[in-house]
Short mmCIF file of C-alpha atoms in Angstrom, two decimals:
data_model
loop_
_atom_site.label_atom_id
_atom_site.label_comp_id
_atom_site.label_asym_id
_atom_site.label_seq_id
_atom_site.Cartn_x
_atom_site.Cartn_y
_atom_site.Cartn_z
CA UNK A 1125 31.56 23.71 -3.12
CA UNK A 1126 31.11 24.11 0.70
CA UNK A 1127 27.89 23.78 2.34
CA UNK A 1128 26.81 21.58 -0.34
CA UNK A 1129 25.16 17.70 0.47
CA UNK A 1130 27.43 15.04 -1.11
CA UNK A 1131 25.21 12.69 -3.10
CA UNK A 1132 24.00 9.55 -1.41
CA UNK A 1133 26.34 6.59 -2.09
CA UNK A 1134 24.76 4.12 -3.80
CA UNK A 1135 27.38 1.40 -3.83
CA UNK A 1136 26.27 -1.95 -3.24
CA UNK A 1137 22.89 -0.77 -3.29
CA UNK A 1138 19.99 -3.31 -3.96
CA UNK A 1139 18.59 -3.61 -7.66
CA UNK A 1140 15.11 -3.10 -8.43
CA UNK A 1141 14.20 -6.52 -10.31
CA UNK A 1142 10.70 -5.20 -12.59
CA UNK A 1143 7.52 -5.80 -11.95
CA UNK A 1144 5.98 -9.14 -10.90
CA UNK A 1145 5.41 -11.28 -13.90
CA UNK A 1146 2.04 -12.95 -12.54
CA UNK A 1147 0.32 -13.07 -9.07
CA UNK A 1148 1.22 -16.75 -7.57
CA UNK A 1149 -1.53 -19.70 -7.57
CA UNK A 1150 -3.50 -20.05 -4.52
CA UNK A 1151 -1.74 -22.66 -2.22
CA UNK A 1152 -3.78 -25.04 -0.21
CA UNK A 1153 -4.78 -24.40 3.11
CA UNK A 1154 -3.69 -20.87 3.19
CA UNK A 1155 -5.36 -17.12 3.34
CA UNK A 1156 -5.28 -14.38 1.17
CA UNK A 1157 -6.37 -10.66 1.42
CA UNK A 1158 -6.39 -8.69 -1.58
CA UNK A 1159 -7.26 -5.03 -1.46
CA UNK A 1160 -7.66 -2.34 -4.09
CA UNK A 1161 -8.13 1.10 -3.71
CA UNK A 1162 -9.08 3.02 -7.19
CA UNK A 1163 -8.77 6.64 -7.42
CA UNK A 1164 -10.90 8.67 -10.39
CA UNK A 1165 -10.87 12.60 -11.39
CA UNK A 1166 -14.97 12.71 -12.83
CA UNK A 1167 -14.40 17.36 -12.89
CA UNK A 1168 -10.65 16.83 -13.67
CA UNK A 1169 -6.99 18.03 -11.80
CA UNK A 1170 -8.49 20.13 -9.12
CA UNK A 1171 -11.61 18.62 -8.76
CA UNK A 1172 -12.27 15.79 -5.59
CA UNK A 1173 -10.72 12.74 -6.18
CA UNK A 1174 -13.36 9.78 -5.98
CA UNK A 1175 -12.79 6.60 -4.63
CA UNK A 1176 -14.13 3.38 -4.76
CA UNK A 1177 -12.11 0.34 -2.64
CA UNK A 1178 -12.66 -3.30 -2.01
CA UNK A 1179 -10.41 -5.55 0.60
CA UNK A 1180 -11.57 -9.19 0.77
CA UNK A 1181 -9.58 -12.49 2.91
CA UNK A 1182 -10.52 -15.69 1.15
CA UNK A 1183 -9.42 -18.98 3.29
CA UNK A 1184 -8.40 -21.60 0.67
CA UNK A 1185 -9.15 -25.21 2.29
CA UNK A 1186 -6.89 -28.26 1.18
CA UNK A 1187 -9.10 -29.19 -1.29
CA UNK A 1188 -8.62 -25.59 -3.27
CA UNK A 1189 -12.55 -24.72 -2.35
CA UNK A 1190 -12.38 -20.97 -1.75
CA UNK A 1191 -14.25 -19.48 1.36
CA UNK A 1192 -14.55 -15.63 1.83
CA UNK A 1193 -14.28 -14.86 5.49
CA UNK A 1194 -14.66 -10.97 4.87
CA UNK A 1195 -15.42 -8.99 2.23
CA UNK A 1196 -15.40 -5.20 2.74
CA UNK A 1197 -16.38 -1.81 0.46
CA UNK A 1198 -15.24 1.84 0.56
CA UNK A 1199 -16.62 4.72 -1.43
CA UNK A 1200 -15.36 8.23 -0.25
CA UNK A 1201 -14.52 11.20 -1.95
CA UNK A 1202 -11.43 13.66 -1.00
CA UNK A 1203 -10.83 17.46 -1.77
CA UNK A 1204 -7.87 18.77 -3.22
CA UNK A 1205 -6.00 18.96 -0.06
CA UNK A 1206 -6.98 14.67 0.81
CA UNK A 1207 -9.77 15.97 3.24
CA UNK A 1208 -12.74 13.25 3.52
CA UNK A 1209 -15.66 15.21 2.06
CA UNK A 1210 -17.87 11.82 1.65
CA UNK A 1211 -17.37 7.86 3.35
CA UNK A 1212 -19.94 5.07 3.04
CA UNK A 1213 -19.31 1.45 3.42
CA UNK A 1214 -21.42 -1.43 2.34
CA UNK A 1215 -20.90 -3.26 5.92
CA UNK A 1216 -23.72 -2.65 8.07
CA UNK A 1217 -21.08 -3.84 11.43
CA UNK A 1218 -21.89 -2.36 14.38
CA UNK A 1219 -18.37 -1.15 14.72
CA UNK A 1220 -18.76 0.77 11.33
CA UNK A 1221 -22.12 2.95 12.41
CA UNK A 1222 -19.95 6.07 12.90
CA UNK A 1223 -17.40 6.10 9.85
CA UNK A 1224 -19.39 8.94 9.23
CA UNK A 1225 -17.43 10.72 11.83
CA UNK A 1226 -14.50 10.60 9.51
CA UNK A 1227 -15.44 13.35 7.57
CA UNK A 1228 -13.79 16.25 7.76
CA UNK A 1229 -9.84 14.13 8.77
CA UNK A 1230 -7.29 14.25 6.19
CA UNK A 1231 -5.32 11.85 4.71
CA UNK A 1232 -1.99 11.38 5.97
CA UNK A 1233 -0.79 10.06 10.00
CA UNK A 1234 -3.66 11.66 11.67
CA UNK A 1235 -6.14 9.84 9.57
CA UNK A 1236 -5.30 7.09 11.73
CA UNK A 1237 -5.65 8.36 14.95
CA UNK A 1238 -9.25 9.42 13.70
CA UNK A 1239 -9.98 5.88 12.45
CA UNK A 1240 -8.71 4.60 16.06
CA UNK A 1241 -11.24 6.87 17.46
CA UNK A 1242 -13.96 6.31 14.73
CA UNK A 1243 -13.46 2.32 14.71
CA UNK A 1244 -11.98 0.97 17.04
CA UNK A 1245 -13.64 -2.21 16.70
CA UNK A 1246 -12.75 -2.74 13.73
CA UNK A 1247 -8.96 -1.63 14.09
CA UNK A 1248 -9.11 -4.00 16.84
CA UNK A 1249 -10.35 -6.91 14.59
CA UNK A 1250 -7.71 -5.78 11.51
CA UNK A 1251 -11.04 -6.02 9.21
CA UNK A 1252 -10.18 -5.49 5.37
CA UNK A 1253 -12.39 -2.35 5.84
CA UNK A 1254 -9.80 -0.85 8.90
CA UNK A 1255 -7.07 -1.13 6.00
CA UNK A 1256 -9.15 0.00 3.23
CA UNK A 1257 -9.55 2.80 5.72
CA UNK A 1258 -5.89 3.18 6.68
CA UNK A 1259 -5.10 3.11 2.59
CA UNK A 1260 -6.30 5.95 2.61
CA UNK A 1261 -3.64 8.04 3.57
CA UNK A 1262 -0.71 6.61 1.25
CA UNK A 1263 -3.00 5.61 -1.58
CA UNK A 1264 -4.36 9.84 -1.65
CA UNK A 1265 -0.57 10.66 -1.40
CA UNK A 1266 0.59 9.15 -4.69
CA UNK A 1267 -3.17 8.78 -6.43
CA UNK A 1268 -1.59 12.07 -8.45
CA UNK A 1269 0.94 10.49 -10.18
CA UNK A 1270 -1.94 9.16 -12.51
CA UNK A 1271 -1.86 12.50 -14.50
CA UNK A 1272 1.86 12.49 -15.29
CA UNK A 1273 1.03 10.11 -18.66
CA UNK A 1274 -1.63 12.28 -19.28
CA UNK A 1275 0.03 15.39 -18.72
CA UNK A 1276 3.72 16.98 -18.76
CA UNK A 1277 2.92 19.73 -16.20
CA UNK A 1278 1.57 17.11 -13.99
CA UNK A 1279 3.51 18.02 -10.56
CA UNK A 1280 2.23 21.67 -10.83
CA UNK A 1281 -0.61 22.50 -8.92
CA UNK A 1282 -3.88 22.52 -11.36
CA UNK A 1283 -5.75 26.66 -11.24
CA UNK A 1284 -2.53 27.85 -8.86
CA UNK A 1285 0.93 28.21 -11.05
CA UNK A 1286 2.39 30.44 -8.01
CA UNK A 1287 1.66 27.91 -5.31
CA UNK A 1288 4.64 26.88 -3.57
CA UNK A 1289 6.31 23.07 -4.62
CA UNK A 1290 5.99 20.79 -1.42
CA UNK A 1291 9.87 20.27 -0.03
CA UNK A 1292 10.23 16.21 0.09
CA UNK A 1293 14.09 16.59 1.77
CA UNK A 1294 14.34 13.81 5.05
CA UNK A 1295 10.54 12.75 4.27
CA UNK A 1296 11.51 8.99 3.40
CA UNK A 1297 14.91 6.98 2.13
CA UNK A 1298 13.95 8.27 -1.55
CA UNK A 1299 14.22 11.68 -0.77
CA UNK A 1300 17.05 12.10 1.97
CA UNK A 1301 19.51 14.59 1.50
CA UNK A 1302 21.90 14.26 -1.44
CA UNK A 1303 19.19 12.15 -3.29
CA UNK A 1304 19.30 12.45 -7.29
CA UNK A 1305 15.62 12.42 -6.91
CA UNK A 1306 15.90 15.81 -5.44
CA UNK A 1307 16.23 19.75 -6.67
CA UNK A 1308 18.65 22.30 -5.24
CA UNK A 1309 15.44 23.65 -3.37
CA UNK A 1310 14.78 20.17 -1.84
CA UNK A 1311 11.50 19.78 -3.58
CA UNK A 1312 11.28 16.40 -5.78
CA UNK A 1313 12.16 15.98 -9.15
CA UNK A 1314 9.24 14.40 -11.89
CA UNK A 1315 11.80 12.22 -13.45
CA UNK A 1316 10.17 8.47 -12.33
CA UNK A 1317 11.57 5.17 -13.45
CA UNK A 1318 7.99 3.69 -14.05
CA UNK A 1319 7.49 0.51 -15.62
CA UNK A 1320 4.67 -0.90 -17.21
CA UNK A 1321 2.66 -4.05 -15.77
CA UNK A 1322 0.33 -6.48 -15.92
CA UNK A 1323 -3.18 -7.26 -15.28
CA UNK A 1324 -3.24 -8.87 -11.70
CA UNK A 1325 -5.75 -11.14 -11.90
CA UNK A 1326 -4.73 -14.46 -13.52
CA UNK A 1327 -7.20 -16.75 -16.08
CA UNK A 1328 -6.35 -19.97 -14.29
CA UNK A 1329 -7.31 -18.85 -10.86
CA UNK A 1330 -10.31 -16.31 -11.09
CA UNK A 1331 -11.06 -16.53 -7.62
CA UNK A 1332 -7.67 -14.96 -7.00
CA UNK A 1333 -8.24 -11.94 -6.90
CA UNK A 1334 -11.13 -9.89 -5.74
CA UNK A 1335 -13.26 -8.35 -8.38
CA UNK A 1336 -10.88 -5.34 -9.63
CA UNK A 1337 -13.03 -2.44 -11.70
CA UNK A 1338 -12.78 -2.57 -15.07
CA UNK A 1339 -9.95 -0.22 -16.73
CA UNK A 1340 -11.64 2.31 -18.48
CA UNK A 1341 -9.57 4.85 -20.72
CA UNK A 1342 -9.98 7.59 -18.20
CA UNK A 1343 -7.14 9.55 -15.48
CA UNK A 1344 -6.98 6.85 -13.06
CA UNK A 1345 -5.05 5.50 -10.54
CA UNK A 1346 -5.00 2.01 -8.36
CA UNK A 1347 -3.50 1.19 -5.05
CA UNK A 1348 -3.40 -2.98 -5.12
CA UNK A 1349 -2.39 -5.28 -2.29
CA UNK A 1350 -2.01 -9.34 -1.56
CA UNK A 1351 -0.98 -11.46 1.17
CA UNK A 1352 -0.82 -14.96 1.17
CA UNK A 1353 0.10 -16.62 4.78
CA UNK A 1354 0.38 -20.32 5.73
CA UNK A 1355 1.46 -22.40 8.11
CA UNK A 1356 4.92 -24.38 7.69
CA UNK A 1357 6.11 -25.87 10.88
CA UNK A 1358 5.98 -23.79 13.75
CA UNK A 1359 5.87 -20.85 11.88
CA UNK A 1360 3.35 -18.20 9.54
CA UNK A 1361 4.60 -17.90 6.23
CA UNK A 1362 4.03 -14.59 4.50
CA UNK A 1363 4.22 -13.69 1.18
CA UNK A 1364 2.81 -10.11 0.28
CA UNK A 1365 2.64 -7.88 -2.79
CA UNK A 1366 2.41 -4.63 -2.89
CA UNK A 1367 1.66 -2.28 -6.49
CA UNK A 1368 0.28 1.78 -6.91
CA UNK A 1369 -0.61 1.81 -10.90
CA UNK A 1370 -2.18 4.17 -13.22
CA UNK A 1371 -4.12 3.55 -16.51
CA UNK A 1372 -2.47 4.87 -19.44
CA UNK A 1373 -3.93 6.45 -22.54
CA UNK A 1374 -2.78 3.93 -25.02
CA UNK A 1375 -4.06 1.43 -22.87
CA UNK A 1376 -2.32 -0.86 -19.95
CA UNK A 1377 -1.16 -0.03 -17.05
CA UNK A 1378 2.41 1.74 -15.36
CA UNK A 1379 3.81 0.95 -11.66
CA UNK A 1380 5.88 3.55 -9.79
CA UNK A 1381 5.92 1.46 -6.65
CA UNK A 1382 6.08 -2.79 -6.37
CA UNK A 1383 7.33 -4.20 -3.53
CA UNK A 1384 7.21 -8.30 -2.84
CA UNK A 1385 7.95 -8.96 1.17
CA UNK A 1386 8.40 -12.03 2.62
CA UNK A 1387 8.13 -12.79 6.11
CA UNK A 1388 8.16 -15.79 9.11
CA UNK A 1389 6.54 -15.07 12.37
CA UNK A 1390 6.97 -17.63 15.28
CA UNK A 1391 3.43 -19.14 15.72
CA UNK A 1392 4.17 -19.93 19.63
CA UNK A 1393 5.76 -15.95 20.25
CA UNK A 1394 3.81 -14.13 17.48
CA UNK A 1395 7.24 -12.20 17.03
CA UNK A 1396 8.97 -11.24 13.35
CA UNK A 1397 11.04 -13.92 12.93
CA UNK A 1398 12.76 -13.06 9.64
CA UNK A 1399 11.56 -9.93 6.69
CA UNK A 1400 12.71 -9.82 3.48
CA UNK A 1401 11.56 -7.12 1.03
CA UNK A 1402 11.91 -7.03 -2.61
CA UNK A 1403 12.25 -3.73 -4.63
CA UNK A 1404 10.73 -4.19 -7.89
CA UNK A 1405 9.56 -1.01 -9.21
CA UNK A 1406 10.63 2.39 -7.63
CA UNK A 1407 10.65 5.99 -8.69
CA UNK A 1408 14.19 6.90 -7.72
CA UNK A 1409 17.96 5.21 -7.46
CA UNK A 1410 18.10 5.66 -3.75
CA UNK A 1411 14.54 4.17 -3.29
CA UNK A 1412 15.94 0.62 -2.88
CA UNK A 1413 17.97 1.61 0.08
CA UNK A 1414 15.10 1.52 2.36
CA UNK A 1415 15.15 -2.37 1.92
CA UNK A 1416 18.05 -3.02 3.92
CA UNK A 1417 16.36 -1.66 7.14
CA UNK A 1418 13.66 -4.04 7.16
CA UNK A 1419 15.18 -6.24 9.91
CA UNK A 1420 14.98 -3.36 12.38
CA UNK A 1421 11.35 -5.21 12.87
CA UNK A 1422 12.55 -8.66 13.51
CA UNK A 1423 12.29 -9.46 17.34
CA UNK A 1424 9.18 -7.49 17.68
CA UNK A 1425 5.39 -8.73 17.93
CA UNK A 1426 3.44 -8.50 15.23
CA UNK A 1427 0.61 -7.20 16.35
CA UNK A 1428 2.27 -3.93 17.19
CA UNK A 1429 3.67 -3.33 13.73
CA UNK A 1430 1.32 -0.47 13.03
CA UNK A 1431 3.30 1.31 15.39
CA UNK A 1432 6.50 -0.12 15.87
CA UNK A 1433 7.23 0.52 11.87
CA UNK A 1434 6.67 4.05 12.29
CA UNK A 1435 8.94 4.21 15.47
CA UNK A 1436 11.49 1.98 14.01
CA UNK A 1437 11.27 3.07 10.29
CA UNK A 1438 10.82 6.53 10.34
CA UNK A 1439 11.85 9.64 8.12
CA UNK A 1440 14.77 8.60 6.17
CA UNK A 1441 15.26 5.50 7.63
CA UNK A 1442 12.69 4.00 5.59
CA UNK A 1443 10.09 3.78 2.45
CA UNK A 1444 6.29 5.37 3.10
CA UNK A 1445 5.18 2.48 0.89
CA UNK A 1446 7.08 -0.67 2.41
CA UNK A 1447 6.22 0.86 6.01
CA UNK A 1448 2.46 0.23 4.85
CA UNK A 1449 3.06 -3.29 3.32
CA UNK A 1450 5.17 -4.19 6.95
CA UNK A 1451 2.41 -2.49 9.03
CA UNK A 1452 -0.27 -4.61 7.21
CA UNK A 1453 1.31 -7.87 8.28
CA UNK A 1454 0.02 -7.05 12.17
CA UNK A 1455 -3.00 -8.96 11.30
CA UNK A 1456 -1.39 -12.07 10.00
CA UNK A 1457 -2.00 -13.56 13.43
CA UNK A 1458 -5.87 -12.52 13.49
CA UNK A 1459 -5.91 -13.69 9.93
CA UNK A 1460 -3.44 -16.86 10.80
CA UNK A 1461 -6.50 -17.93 13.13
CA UNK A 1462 -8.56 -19.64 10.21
CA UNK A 1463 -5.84 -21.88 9.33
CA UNK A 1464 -4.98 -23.24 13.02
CA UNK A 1465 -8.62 -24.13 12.74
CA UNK A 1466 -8.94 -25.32 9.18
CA UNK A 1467 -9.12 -28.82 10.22
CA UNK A 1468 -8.70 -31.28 7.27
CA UNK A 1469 -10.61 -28.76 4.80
#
């Protein structure tokens, strides 16, 4: 019929592999940062969403001793709309005395700018707490998915049935026009292609991971990251994970989003060597596609990823999810800085 979008062509498009089967041992003489941002409903669908977040970096010397260089907390709650109604940290910083001034911003872009303004210390250091921070805005996004094993009207807004759906058409790759993952009206479909997954934390290696809060059979949903770096050669080797899971009434847990990116970055340049990203669990068929724009970043510092993703990857052109695991890696130097000094361990 004319005037209607041809669906997206999905030949040769990449495969989404499943879910990790178990985070990767600790190598020697490497970093990780782990972060984990939990979202809970305590009054309900409708009522603030309550979170409580934790980002750590543990250096692991060449001996496999474990040292924590940071280790950051977030507790905020959000109103129905992802304004900050509450923020407190644990980390009594200097740069961190006004994250009070954060109430009242919104998650989403202009979170950011806020934090910028806020923090700027600690955006300027790429603490955990800056991320935990920055999470904010695409962990309150999806946090709502939590409800759909819980629920079957879980995409209608809770106390307002005539409220208007939210159009998704040219906001990411998922949703560009003549996506499957799209209605007529271009708002988004509730048909996901979740999988479930496993714990993160492995038995063999319980300094992993971070202390994670203990699943509880309530409506809850968990926004998890890692990022191991090294050094090999000349080069930072990065391997990072990326997972947003919910708890589910029988018990477990269910992924709509894993990615696994892996990335070089020229120790002598500090420039994106190579990226490689790795769909592994993804709501939609034409959610892969925004892996094979990656390498518009390669060339570029990375210290200006938080920004050079969102000129370079924008809209349709890529993945609101990937675009936070790629913007995260602009603190692999800072973070890189442990290991050029690690010495013999």
């Amino acid at each position: 019929m004319a005037g209607e979008t041809e669906p997206v062509d999905l030949t040769g498009a990449p495969y989404v592999h499943g879910p990790a089967e178990a985070t990767p041992l600790r190598r020697p003489d490497s970093v990780r940062r782990t972060l984990s941002v939990d979202s809970t409903w305590p009054d309900g669908r409708g009522g603030p969403t309550v979170v409580v977040a934790r980002a750590r970096d543990l250096h692991t010397r060449r001996d496999g001793r474990g040292e924590v260089l940071a280790d950051d907390t977030l507790r905020a709650s959000l109103a129905p709309d992802r304004t900050i109604e509450k923020i407190a940290t644990d980390a009594e910083r200097p740069g961190v005395a006004r994250i009070g001034d954060l109430v009242g911003a919104r998650g989403g872009g202009r979170l950011r700018d806020a934090l910028a303004t806020a923090m700027p210390a600690e955006v300027a250091a790429g603490t955990p707490l800056h991320l935990l921070v920055d999470d904010l805005a695409g962990a309150s996004l999806v946090a709502g998915f939590a409800f759909s094993e819980w629920t079957e009207d879980w995409m209608r807004p809770p106390g307002d049935n005539e409220r208007t759906a939210r159009r998704m058409e040219g906001i990411c790759t998922g949703f560009q026009p003549g996506s499957r993952a799209l209605n007529a009206d271009g708002t988004g479909r509730a048909a996901h292609r979740m999988r479930a997954v496993a714990p993160l934390p492995r038995p063999d290696d319980p300094s992993g991971w971070h202390e994670l809060p203990a699943d509880r059979p309530v409506v809850s949903a968990r926004r998890a990251r890692r990022m191991d770096l090294w050094l090999a050669g000349e080069d930072v080797l990065v391997d990072a994970f990326f997972q947003d899971s919910a708890i589910r009434p029988q018990g477990g847990r269910i992924a709509v989003h894993e990615y696994r990116v892996e990335a070089r970055i020229e120790r002598a340049t500090g420039n994106i060597a190579a990226v490689v990203a790795d769909p592994r669990v993804l709501p939609y068929l034409e959610c892969p596609l925004a892996v094979l724009t990656v390498d518009r970043i390669v060339g570029t510092p990375a210290t200006a990823l938080r920004q050079t993703v969102l000129d370079r990857l924008r809209g349709t052109a890529g993945c609101t999810h990937l675009n936070d695991v790629l913007r995260a890696l602009a603190e692999v130097p800072l973070l890189a800085r442990a290991l050029s000094s690690s010495g013999s361990g």
